[in-house]
XYZ file of C-alpha atoms in Angstrom:
697
model
C 0.000 0.000 0.000
C 2.859 2.293 0.929
C 4.544 1.566 -2.314
C 1.449 2.343 -4.257
C 0.977 5.618 -2.515
C 4.574 6.553 -3.049
C 4.306 5.811 -6.647
C 1.206 7.945 -6.968
C 2.844 10.872 -5.357
C 5.830 10.615 -7.607
C 3.662 10.630 -10.674
C 1.686 13.507 -9.402
C 4.809 15.474 -8.717
C 6.248 14.670 -12.139
C 3.100 15.737 -13.875
C 2.974 18.914 -11.873
C 6.547 19.762 -12.737
C 5.981 18.914 -16.378
C 3.025 21.334 -16.713
C 5.042 24.043 -15.075
C 7.888 23.536 -17.498
C 5.643 23.631 -20.541
C 4.030 26.828 -19.385
C 7.415 28.468 -18.944
C 8.419 27.382 -22.477
C 5.162 28.642 -24.002
C 5.548 32.060 -22.494
C 9.031 32.280 -23.822
C 7.902 31.294 -27.245
C 5.026 33.727 -27.221
C 7.350 36.497 -26.267
C 9.731 35.622 -29.076
C 6.865 35.367 -31.471
C 5.506 38.750 -30.477
C 8.922 40.226 -30.899
C 9.190 38.653 -34.318
C 5.803 39.954 -35.291
C 6.756 43.424 -34.289
C 9.903 43.169 -36.327
C 7.902 41.947 -39.340
C 5.325 44.656 -38.835
C 8.083 47.186 -38.752
C 9.649 45.783 -41.851
C 6.268 45.778 -43.684
C 5.596 49.295 -42.614
C 9.041 50.409 -43.697
C 8.645 48.541 -46.988
C 5.200 49.967 -47.695
C 6.339 53.389 -46.711
C 9.313 53.138 -49.040
C 7.206 51.714 -51.904
C 4.103 53.892 -51.820
C 5.539 57.114 -50.574
C 6.590 58.110 -54.187
C 3.526 56.427 -55.911
C 1.079 59.283 -55.375
C 3.271 61.913 -56.983
C 4.044 59.566 -59.821
C 0.344 58.804 -60.244
C -0.569 62.436 -60.303
C 2.233 63.134 -62.697
C 1.041 60.326 -64.971
C -2.552 61.613 -64.892
C -1.329 65.076 -65.763
C 0.778 63.716 -68.595
C -2.170 61.720 -69.925
C -4.417 64.795 -69.876
C -1.822 66.851 -71.673
C -1.297 64.101 -74.236
C -5.026 63.871 -74.962
C -5.221 67.620 -75.492
C -2.243 67.535 -77.798
C -3.716 64.592 -79.727
C -6.992 66.480 -80.230
C -5.155 69.538 -81.448
C -2.942 67.420 -83.692
C -5.985 65.688 -85.271
C -7.611 69.040 -86.053
C -4.364 70.355 -87.410
C -3.909 67.216 -89.522
C -7.421 67.518 -90.894
C -6.840 71.159 -91.704
C -3.546 70.337 -93.385
C -5.232 67.562 -95.384
C -7.900 69.982 -96.658
C -5.232 72.512 -97.497
C -3.266 69.821 -99.314
C -6.342 68.803 -101.350
C -7.085 72.407 -102.217
C -3.458 72.968 -103.119
C -3.466 69.878 -105.343
C -6.727 71.009 -106.998
C -5.305 74.469 -107.569
C -2.141 72.891 -108.909
C -4.153 70.725 -111.301
C -6.213 73.706 -112.424
C -3.052 75.738 -112.920
C -1.485 72.856 -114.849
C -4.594 72.661 -117.034
C -4.580 76.421 -117.489
C -0.936 76.357 -118.515
C -1.652 73.496 -120.929
C -4.666 75.299 -122.394
C -2.720 78.520 -122.728
C 0.083 76.751 -124.549
C -2.412 74.887 -126.759
C -4.260 78.105 -127.636
C -0.999 79.859 -128.478
C 0.050 76.963 -130.700
C -3.446 76.971 -132.200
C -3.094 80.616 -133.211
C 0.314 79.964 -134.733
C -0.928 76.883 -136.608
C -3.984 78.709 -137.894
C -1.866 81.612 -139.110
C 0.440 79.147 -140.891
C -2.614 77.316 -142.389
C -1.585 74.138 -140.577
C -5.174 73.147 -140.025
C -4.582 69.602 -138.826
C -2.176 70.799 -136.126
C -4.689 73.496 -135.175
C -7.373 70.848 -134.753
C -5.001 68.860 -132.531
C -4.410 71.913 -130.352
C -8.123 72.528 -130.019
C -8.606 68.880 -129.134
C -6.049 69.309 -126.324
C -7.991 72.310 -125.034
C -11.213 70.324 -125.152
C -9.677 67.379 -123.284
C -8.235 69.681 -120.601
C -11.600 71.370 -120.165
C -13.317 68.005 -119.896
C -10.830 66.681 -117.276
C -12.430 68.124 -114.128
C -10.188 68.645 -111.105
C -13.065 68.988 -108.653
C -16.854 69.090 -108.667
C -16.676 72.883 -108.353
C -14.868 73.390 -111.657
C -18.024 74.813 -113.181
C -17.850 77.686 -110.672
C -14.349 78.771 -111.710
C -14.817 81.850 -113.862
C -11.566 81.491 -115.755
C -12.591 77.990 -116.869
C -15.958 79.358 -117.981
C -14.153 82.026 -119.986
C -11.823 79.433 -121.511
C -14.802 77.276 -122.442
C -16.297 80.207 -124.345
C -12.889 80.865 -125.859
C -12.714 77.256 -127.025
C -16.148 77.466 -128.662
C -15.210 80.724 -130.355
C -11.897 79.366 -131.637
C -13.567 76.197 -132.895
C -16.118 78.217 -134.854
C -13.287 80.368 -136.151
C -11.380 77.286 -137.272
C -14.465 75.836 -138.969
C -15.002 79.173 -140.712
C -11.395 79.315 -141.924
C -11.447 75.690 -143.062
C -14.737 76.227 -144.888
C -13.363 79.338 -146.556
C -10.226 77.447 -147.602
C -12.397 74.646 -149.020
C -14.537 77.102 -150.971
C -11.398 78.771 -152.296
C -10.135 75.388 -153.415
C -13.482 74.251 -154.889
C -15.178 77.236 -156.488
C -18.516 77.170 -158.351
C -19.841 79.844 -160.696
C -23.143 79.817 -162.553
C -23.789 81.523 -165.874
C -25.409 84.689 -164.453
C -22.353 85.577 -162.372
C -19.962 84.452 -165.084
C -21.330 86.826 -167.710
C -20.359 89.730 -165.455
C -16.805 88.344 -165.145
C -16.243 88.124 -168.881
C -16.801 84.420 -169.526
C -19.520 85.241 -172.006
C -23.134 84.125 -172.182
C -22.243 80.738 -173.680
C -20.713 79.229 -170.538
C -23.379 77.672 -168.311
C -21.373 76.352 -165.337
C -17.785 76.722 -164.158
C -16.131 74.530 -161.523
C -12.612 75.609 -160.540
C -10.439 73.283 -158.437
C -7.181 74.763 -157.167
C -5.076 71.688 -156.555
C -1.573 71.349 -157.977
C 1.115 68.776 -157.311
C 2.925 71.188 -154.988
C -0.186 71.623 -152.848
C -0.624 67.968 -151.936
C 0.398 68.485 -148.312
C -1.846 71.542 -147.950
C -4.792 69.645 -149.399
C -4.225 66.755 -146.998
C -3.956 69.177 -144.060
C -7.244 70.796 -145.028
C -9.148 67.574 -145.704
C -7.933 65.807 -142.560
C -8.770 68.877 -140.478
C -12.307 68.852 -141.888
C -12.591 65.178 -140.997
C -11.319 65.757 -137.451
C -13.789 68.626 -137.039
C -16.626 66.368 -138.204
C -17.652 68.526 -141.179
C -16.045 66.615 -144.053
C -18.991 64.312 -144.707
C -21.452 67.200 -144.924
C -19.140 69.234 -147.164
C -18.681 66.303 -149.544
C -22.431 65.630 -149.528
C -23.193 69.267 -150.372
C -20.593 69.197 -153.127
C -22.035 65.952 -154.488
C -25.577 67.312 -154.539
C -24.415 70.408 -156.389
C -22.292 68.359 -158.786
C -25.338 66.253 -159.628
C -27.589 69.270 -160.100
C -25.200 71.681 -161.824
C -23.159 69.259 -163.933
C -24.648 65.793 -164.354
C -28.292 66.811 -164.719
C -27.405 69.683 -167.045
C -25.472 67.336 -169.325
C -28.275 64.766 -169.257
C -31.020 67.314 -169.895
C -29.183 69.235 -172.618
C -27.298 66.996 -175.028
C -25.814 70.054 -176.750
C -23.701 70.870 -173.683
C -20.017 69.963 -173.830
C -17.337 69.861 -171.144
C -14.094 71.791 -171.505
C -11.149 71.787 -169.107
C -8.953 74.864 -168.849
C -5.615 74.486 -167.091
C -3.895 77.312 -165.213
C -0.893 77.472 -162.912
C -3.130 77.518 -159.849
C -5.428 74.686 -160.902
C -7.988 73.544 -163.445
C -11.447 74.762 -164.428
C -14.297 72.653 -165.783
C -16.578 74.610 -168.138
C -19.996 73.530 -169.410
C -20.934 75.348 -172.598
C -23.157 74.647 -175.623
C -21.598 73.063 -178.680
C -21.086 75.189 -181.749
C -22.955 72.652 -183.870
C -26.161 71.414 -182.298
C -26.798 67.683 -182.181
C -29.950 66.100 -183.558
C -32.564 65.349 -180.941
C -32.206 61.576 -181.340
C -28.437 61.470 -180.912
C -26.662 58.615 -179.136
C -26.251 58.906 -175.352
C -22.577 57.933 -175.615
C -21.453 61.550 -175.991
C -23.352 62.524 -172.814
C -21.729 59.635 -170.977
C -18.313 60.777 -172.175
C -18.962 64.314 -170.923
C -20.090 63.010 -167.518
C -17.049 60.743 -167.341
C -14.790 63.675 -168.178
C -16.419 65.713 -165.402
C -15.946 62.895 -162.858
C -12.323 62.344 -163.898
C -11.782 66.092 -163.542
C -12.432 65.655 -159.817
C -9.899 62.868 -159.444
C -6.849 65.045 -158.765
C -8.461 66.546 -155.666
C -10.675 63.651 -154.660
C -7.909 61.056 -154.778
C -6.621 62.591 -151.520
C -6.565 60.039 -148.713
C -8.098 60.792 -145.362
C -8.078 58.873 -142.079
C -11.566 58.034 -140.873
C -12.355 57.008 -137.320
C -14.390 53.822 -136.992
C -16.189 52.178 -134.106
C -16.649 48.491 -134.868
C -18.290 46.573 -132.007
C -17.005 49.041 -129.461
C -13.425 48.989 -130.776
C -12.251 52.352 -132.048
C -9.915 52.279 -135.036
C -8.778 54.233 -138.062
C -9.435 53.440 -141.714
C -7.886 55.016 -144.781
C -10.271 56.245 -147.463
C -10.339 58.707 -150.357
C -12.575 61.679 -150.994
C -13.811 59.954 -154.154
C -15.054 57.005 -152.081
C -16.850 59.364 -149.714
C -18.379 61.253 -152.658
C -19.412 57.951 -154.219
C -21.223 56.873 -151.064
C -23.502 59.903 -151.392
C -24.243 60.213 -155.122
C -23.251 57.026 -156.986
C -26.754 55.522 -156.951
C -28.353 58.847 -157.897
C -25.927 59.357 -160.779
C -26.464 55.829 -162.121
C -30.238 56.163 -161.807
C -30.212 59.547 -163.569
C -28.095 58.180 -166.432
C -30.449 55.222 -166.856
C -33.744 57.112 -166.654
C -32.764 60.225 -168.599
C -30.490 58.776 -171.280
C -30.192 55.019 -171.542
C -33.915 54.306 -171.180
C -34.774 56.850 -173.886
C -32.089 55.476 -176.201
C -33.617 51.995 -176.330
C -34.643 51.384 -179.965
C -38.313 51.064 -180.738
C -37.866 49.241 -184.053
C -35.897 46.145 -184.974
C -33.858 47.953 -187.621
C -32.359 50.225 -184.934
C -31.590 47.324 -182.612
C -28.293 46.409 -184.298
C -26.972 49.974 -183.967
C -27.512 49.781 -180.200
C -24.238 47.884 -179.802
C -22.452 51.251 -179.887
C -24.438 52.357 -176.844
C -23.627 49.091 -175.039
C -19.903 49.508 -175.680
C -19.939 53.170 -174.676
C -21.855 52.414 -171.469
C -19.463 49.628 -170.480
C -16.470 51.909 -171.084
C -18.156 54.622 -169.021
C -18.745 52.194 -166.156
C -15.170 50.851 -166.273
C -13.695 54.354 -166.163
C -15.808 55.231 -163.134
C -14.576 52.059 -161.440
C -10.941 52.829 -162.197
C -11.174 56.283 -160.644
C -12.844 54.818 -157.554
C -16.272 56.363 -158.068
C -18.045 53.019 -158.531
C -17.387 49.809 -156.623
C -15.915 46.889 -158.532
C -19.077 44.833 -158.047
C -21.424 47.592 -159.245
C -22.513 46.581 -162.766
C -25.898 48.298 -162.837
C -25.233 50.273 -166.028
C -23.782 47.342 -167.974
C -26.562 45.009 -166.834
C -29.170 47.511 -167.983
C -27.857 47.968 -171.539
C -26.953 44.284 -171.980
C -30.581 43.471 -171.247
C -31.513 45.269 -174.462
C -33.756 42.548 -175.894
C -36.136 42.653 -172.948
C -35.922 46.445 -172.797
C -36.679 46.674 -176.511
C -39.652 44.341 -176.160
C -40.997 46.247 -173.149
C -40.652 49.605 -174.894
C -42.274 48.245 -178.042
C -45.141 46.843 -175.990
C -45.568 50.161 -174.220
C -45.680 52.134 -177.465
C -48.117 49.690 -179.040
C -50.436 49.774 -176.053
C -50.315 53.572 -175.938
C -51.158 53.715 -179.642
C -53.972 51.221 -179.165
C -55.337 53.216 -176.241
C -55.384 56.384 -178.333
C -57.381 54.481 -180.921
C -59.693 53.184 -178.209
C -60.409 56.659 -176.841
C -60.834 58.152 -180.320
C -64.139 59.078 -181.904
C -65.997 55.842 -182.516
C -68.598 57.186 -184.902
C -66.136 58.190 -187.615
C -67.066 55.407 -190.012
C -65.358 53.922 -193.055
C -66.833 51.457 -195.506
C -65.047 48.164 -196.119
C -65.631 44.996 -198.090
C -66.410 42.749 -199.451
C -63.256 41.128 -198.037
C -62.206 37.683 -199.201
C -59.175 35.490 -199.038
C -57.637 37.399 -201.919
C -57.606 40.580 -199.862
C -55.450 39.203 -197.047
C -51.734 40.007 -196.911
C -49.488 37.300 -198.394
C -48.154 34.558 -196.172
C -44.656 35.203 -194.815
C -44.342 38.643 -196.440
C -41.825 40.898 -194.733
C -41.733 44.684 -194.618
C -44.158 47.387 -193.621
C -45.936 47.303 -196.985
C -47.353 43.858 -196.295
C -50.670 45.171 -195.083
C -51.232 46.952 -198.396
C -50.423 43.945 -200.594
C -53.007 41.638 -202.112
C -52.615 37.963 -202.851
C -54.135 36.286 -205.836
C -54.311 32.941 -204.049
C -53.588 31.749 -200.529
C -51.849 28.420 -200.075
C -52.317 26.875 -196.639
C -50.322 24.127 -195.067
C -53.117 21.631 -195.616
C -53.639 20.438 -199.196
C -57.388 20.338 -198.677
C -58.999 23.568 -199.830
C -61.770 25.291 -197.883
C -64.909 26.761 -199.339
C -64.259 29.894 -201.365
C -66.598 31.897 -199.103
C -64.998 30.762 -195.841
C -63.023 33.932 -195.118
C -65.317 36.436 -196.803
C -66.672 39.500 -194.985
C -69.618 41.393 -196.494
C -69.728 45.108 -197.156
C -70.271 47.064 -193.951
C -69.287 50.221 -192.104
C -66.786 50.036 -189.269
C -65.082 52.571 -187.026
C -62.071 54.265 -188.503
C -60.184 53.559 -185.277
C -60.802 49.814 -185.657
C -59.396 49.917 -189.186
C -56.285 51.609 -187.825
C -56.139 49.030 -185.036
C -55.911 46.141 -187.485
C -53.265 47.983 -189.478
C -51.328 48.316 -186.221
C -51.681 44.572 -185.553
C -50.269 43.738 -189.000
C -47.354 46.129 -188.518
C -46.667 44.647 -185.090
C -46.441 41.133 -186.448
C -43.967 42.257 -189.070
C -41.687 43.306 -186.215
C -42.526 40.277 -184.103
C -39.727 40.079 -181.584
C -41.445 39.173 -178.327
C -44.338 41.393 -179.344
C -47.163 38.973 -179.888
C -48.619 39.761 -176.466
C -48.722 43.450 -177.339
C -50.852 42.770 -180.389
C -53.302 40.764 -178.295
C -53.426 43.369 -175.519
C -54.028 46.210 -177.972
C -57.043 44.386 -179.389
C -58.347 43.496 -175.919
C -58.319 47.177 -174.954
C -61.484 47.588 -177.016
C -63.340 45.401 -174.522
C -63.603 48.393 -172.215
C -65.725 50.392 -174.703
C -69.169 49.728 -176.214
C -67.901 47.709 -179.191
C -69.991 48.011 -182.281
C -71.136 44.825 -183.910
C -69.327 45.503 -187.173
C -66.094 46.441 -185.410
C -66.079 43.153 -183.561
C -66.861 41.128 -186.664
C -64.190 42.952 -188.676
C -61.528 42.291 -186.057
C -62.634 38.668 -185.631
C -62.503 38.155 -189.392
C -58.854 39.170 -189.545
C -57.901 37.291 -186.404
C -58.951 33.981 -187.950
C -55.855 33.906 -190.129
C -53.652 36.647 -188.703
C -51.316 34.377 -186.754
C -51.041 31.723 -189.474
C -50.230 34.228 -192.190
C -47.028 35.339 -190.505
C -45.970 32.024 -188.967
C -43.338 31.249 -191.580
C -41.593 34.575 -191.112
C -41.578 34.564 -187.292
C -38.623 33.322 -185.208
C -38.983 30.416 -182.757
C -41.060 29.806 -180.687
C -43.554 32.081 -182.460
C -43.439 30.024 -185.672
C -44.627 26.963 -183.740
C -48.033 28.448 -183.040
C -47.311 30.826 -180.165
C -48.403 33.883 -182.190
C -52.064 33.061 -182.655
C -55.204 35.136 -182.186
C -57.863 32.482 -182.752
C -58.719 32.441 -179.049
C -59.910 36.048 -179.327
C -62.395 35.353 -182.151
C -65.275 33.869 -180.070
C -64.889 36.571 -177.430
C -65.124 39.358 -179.999
C -68.080 37.771 -181.758
C -69.895 37.238 -178.476
C -69.132 40.797 -177.390
C -70.389 42.228 -180.664
C -73.525 40.117 -180.571
C -74.328 41.043 -176.975
C -73.944 44.744 -177.707
C -75.980 44.482 -180.904
C -78.772 42.540 -179.212
C -78.535 44.756 -176.143
C -79.830 47.768 -178.067
C -83.274 46.146 -177.995
C -83.477 46.636 -174.215
C -82.419 50.274 -174.125
C -85.919 51.715 -174.329
C -87.462 49.423 -171.709
C -89.045 51.410 -168.874
C -87.633 49.163 -166.188
C -84.033 49.865 -167.190
C -84.628 53.606 -167.106
C -86.160 53.495 -163.630
C -83.284 51.343 -162.316
C -80.728 53.767 -163.693
C -82.528 56.755 -162.179
C -82.760 54.977 -158.829
C -79.023 54.265 -158.841
C -78.237 57.890 -159.696
C -80.528 59.193 -156.942
C -78.895 56.855 -154.420
C -75.467 58.065 -155.463
C -76.494 61.716 -155.141
C -78.041 60.998 -151.736
C -74.801 59.423 -150.493
C -72.796 62.404 -151.723
C -75.162 64.805 -149.955
C -74.867 62.836 -146.712
C -71.083 62.857 -146.984
C -71.068 66.628 -147.499
C -73.466 67.131 -144.575
C -71.298 64.965 -142.303
C -68.163 66.873 -143.258
C -69.957 70.199 -142.776
C -71.095 69.134 -139.274
C -67.539 68.221 -138.302
C -66.205 71.504 -139.667
C -68.819 73.552 -137.778
C -67.966 71.757 -134.526
C -64.229 72.398 -134.982
C -64.849 76.087 -135.725
C -67.028 76.419 -132.635
C -64.440 74.788 -130.367
C -61.557 76.891 -131.700
C -63.371 80.242 -131.572
C -64.540 79.594 -127.997
C -61.009 79.233 -126.606
C -59.942 82.091 -124.320
C -56.163 81.584 -124.451
C -54.151 79.984 -127.258
C -50.369 79.853 -126.962
C -48.083 79.918 -129.983
C -47.431 76.172 -129.698
C -51.139 75.450 -129.350
C -51.911 77.598 -132.391
C -49.309 75.746 -134.435
C -50.686 72.397 -133.300
C -54.265 73.430 -134.103
C -53.182 74.646 -137.527
C -51.458 71.341 -138.308
C -54.509 69.347 -137.174
C -56.865 71.473 -139.276
C -54.487 71.153 -142.229
C -54.776 67.390 -141.867
C -58.558 67.735 -142.144
C -58.235 69.776 -145.342
C -55.760 67.347 -146.887
C -57.944 64.330 -146.178
C -61.173 66.073 -147.180
C -59.777 66.941 -150.603
C -59.350 63.233 -151.401
C -63.131 62.712 -151.094
C -63.757 65.013 -154.044
C -60.998 63.983 -156.454
C -62.805 63.338 -159.734
C -61.279 62.618 -163.118
C -63.134 63.485 -166.304
C -63.340 61.264 -169.363
C -60.479 63.102 -171.048
C -58.144 62.285 -168.126
C -58.162 65.749 -166.556
C -58.740 66.115 -162.829
C -61.350 68.508 -161.566
C -60.400 70.942 -158.822
C -61.304 69.161 -155.585
C -61.063 72.383 -153.548
C -63.727 74.021 -155.687
C -65.928 70.983 -155.100
C -65.414 71.377 -151.348
C -66.296 75.070 -151.400
C -69.406 74.341 -153.440
C -70.759 71.411 -151.396
C -69.650 72.083 -147.783
C -71.344 75.272 -146.556
C -68.915 76.205 -143.779
C -65.761 75.131 -145.588
C -64.688 78.697 -146.430
C -65.115 79.720 -142.795
C -63.058 76.708 -141.699
C -60.244 77.702 -144.068
C -60.275 81.301 -142.793
C -60.099 80.214 -139.130
C -57.186 77.910 -139.951
C -55.464 80.796 -141.728
C -55.874 83.124 -138.719
C -54.101 80.576 -136.487
C -50.929 80.844 -138.554
C -50.535 84.582 -139.314
C -49.778 87.859 -137.557
C -51.899 90.846 -136.601
C -50.879 92.853 -139.652
C -52.043 90.109 -142.041
C -55.331 89.756 -140.169
C -55.955 93.498 -140.448
C -55.224 93.451 -144.177
C -57.507 90.473 -144.750
C -60.340 92.089 -142.742
C -60.029 95.217 -144.928
C -62.521 97.345 -142.968
C -65.203 94.675 -143.201
C -64.794 94.126 -146.940
C -62.159 91.386 -147.055
C -62.402 87.570 -147.139
C -62.361 87.354 -143.352
C -65.358 89.654 -143.051
C -67.279 87.502 -145.523
C -66.933 84.377 -143.373
C -66.349 85.438 -139.744
C -68.407 87.647 -137.476
C -66.571 90.565 -135.876
C -67.108 89.068 -132.412
C -65.652 85.712 -133.479
C -62.567 87.300 -134.997
C -62.038 89.515 -131.934
C -62.271 86.475 -129.670
C -59.643 84.682 -131.755
C -57.320 87.715 -131.677
C -57.660 88.075 -127.887
C -56.879 84.369 -127.451
C -53.910 84.347 -129.816
C -52.102 87.636 -129.140
C -50.939 89.480 -126.038
C -52.481 92.763 -125.002
C -50.463 95.368 -126.891
C -51.192 98.664 -128.587
C -51.120 96.971 -131.972
C -53.701 94.422 -130.843
C -55.908 97.186 -129.471
C -55.658 99.034 -132.788
C -56.633 95.928 -134.775
C -59.522 95.163 -132.415
C -60.766 98.732 -132.743
C -60.736 98.475 -136.540
C -62.859 95.309 -136.532
C -66.483 96.369 -136.363
């Protein structure tokens, strides 16, 4: 027990000592720790103090620097913008000044070139000015006064250049007509003079002038005007007057083409070859000047290029077709022979025409593939046949429209009185044959082709003579003979006329078959098909006389005439109603401007033009009655309509003269109030208008 208690006390004592020791150690450690913490706190404080003591001034300094930098940046941006604007303006001014310097230099060179007659260079200088004016430096170029002045200067100089070039062209190509030439001593014989001043030493000057005209865009019009005048003053004169001859006079400065009458006049039916030679000489006279080459600008599918051409080619493009057509219609067509005996002599015309065409091709006036003239004259057989047909039909028509009741007695006509078979010559129709031998050996009755004694129209007798003459010149003319006989179907054919023609037509084709060329000699030239028609026509007319006096026919004819007159009256009444309405509408207008008056006048003119066509009537002799007189006679208000239309297109002075104090044409158709209303609507209130209105009472 004692041991246990001893042990317990020892443990208790040890534990008590151990707690005391630990407490002493903890206090020591806490003290050291507190000391360490103070040291650390001091170090942190010293560190923070050292670190952040200079931060505030630096921060403030940085903020100040940032503010100053922002201000400077703002000022720099504004200054940069201002400098940029100034730079743009300076560049624009520089460009304008550069353009002005360029234009000034170009205008100076233009004046020098124009004075030296270097027209192409002058055009180039003007083109530079135009390009510089078109190259805008800024949108406000139009406000720059000096550019506006230079633009006017450019227009003025261009017109001046065109004027000088035109004057130089007229000096080089000079026309004179006979009236002015008589005063200059050429004499009354010379009709036209064309002087071209172009020598071998002037080739460069001519090229300068022509190319300048092309660059200015006036060459085409100048050549066209020259071509029109050449056609009118040279070609047409030669074609219309075959006694005119061409003469070329040569001087040091150039050549002159003179058109003057020949000393010995030609017969009216002379060959056209001489006229063709004169025209060819006139065209070749132009070659020295018109062979000049010129550079033309082209625009093919948006690609701009240059093409070389000659003045002759340009002239040809304007007048070649007109010249060829004039030569054909005025000379070659008239020279076509109308008889077979003159046909062989036409070879001279063919040769002359071909030579004429070839010469025009060689000088460049006609294209190589243009053979219109040669094709026309080489087609002489058809042309001859057509002309012969035309003459025959015209002759037959004159016979048709001749007096039908001029009678001649004929007959009896038998086979012995027919012209001989196969006889040639114009006297065949006057010959008699003792016996007629036909192809068939079997003979017909002796009375087969007999015609009894009767009276026929003199024109029908002449018609059959014409048919016989036509068959003697049967070269593609058989249709003409048939057509000339058929023309009589349009007139009341007398029975004897029809029978007389039918009698001759029975054998007319067969008589001449042996002498006709193929295919006519194989039966193509026959008139038998016309015989039954003529007989039937004659019979119908002869029998028809029996019905002339029937009362029913007379009443039907009168009814048709009355219906026709009624329709004409209704047409006139309708037109008069329309005219009255138009007059009423026009005279009621209170204000009519100049454009409105012109438009009204054109519309009313359209009415007059169309109304005239309603009254176009041709008489039996082919003359045309005056349709305007018919209008005035049948439309009551037509005269008033014409006067109102006239007022719309004239001035106050003319209206006053036409009123003539109430005695003129206006007073006869218009009331004073109507005319005053028109004047107030058409003209402004002036003293002259007041005077005219006061005179209209």
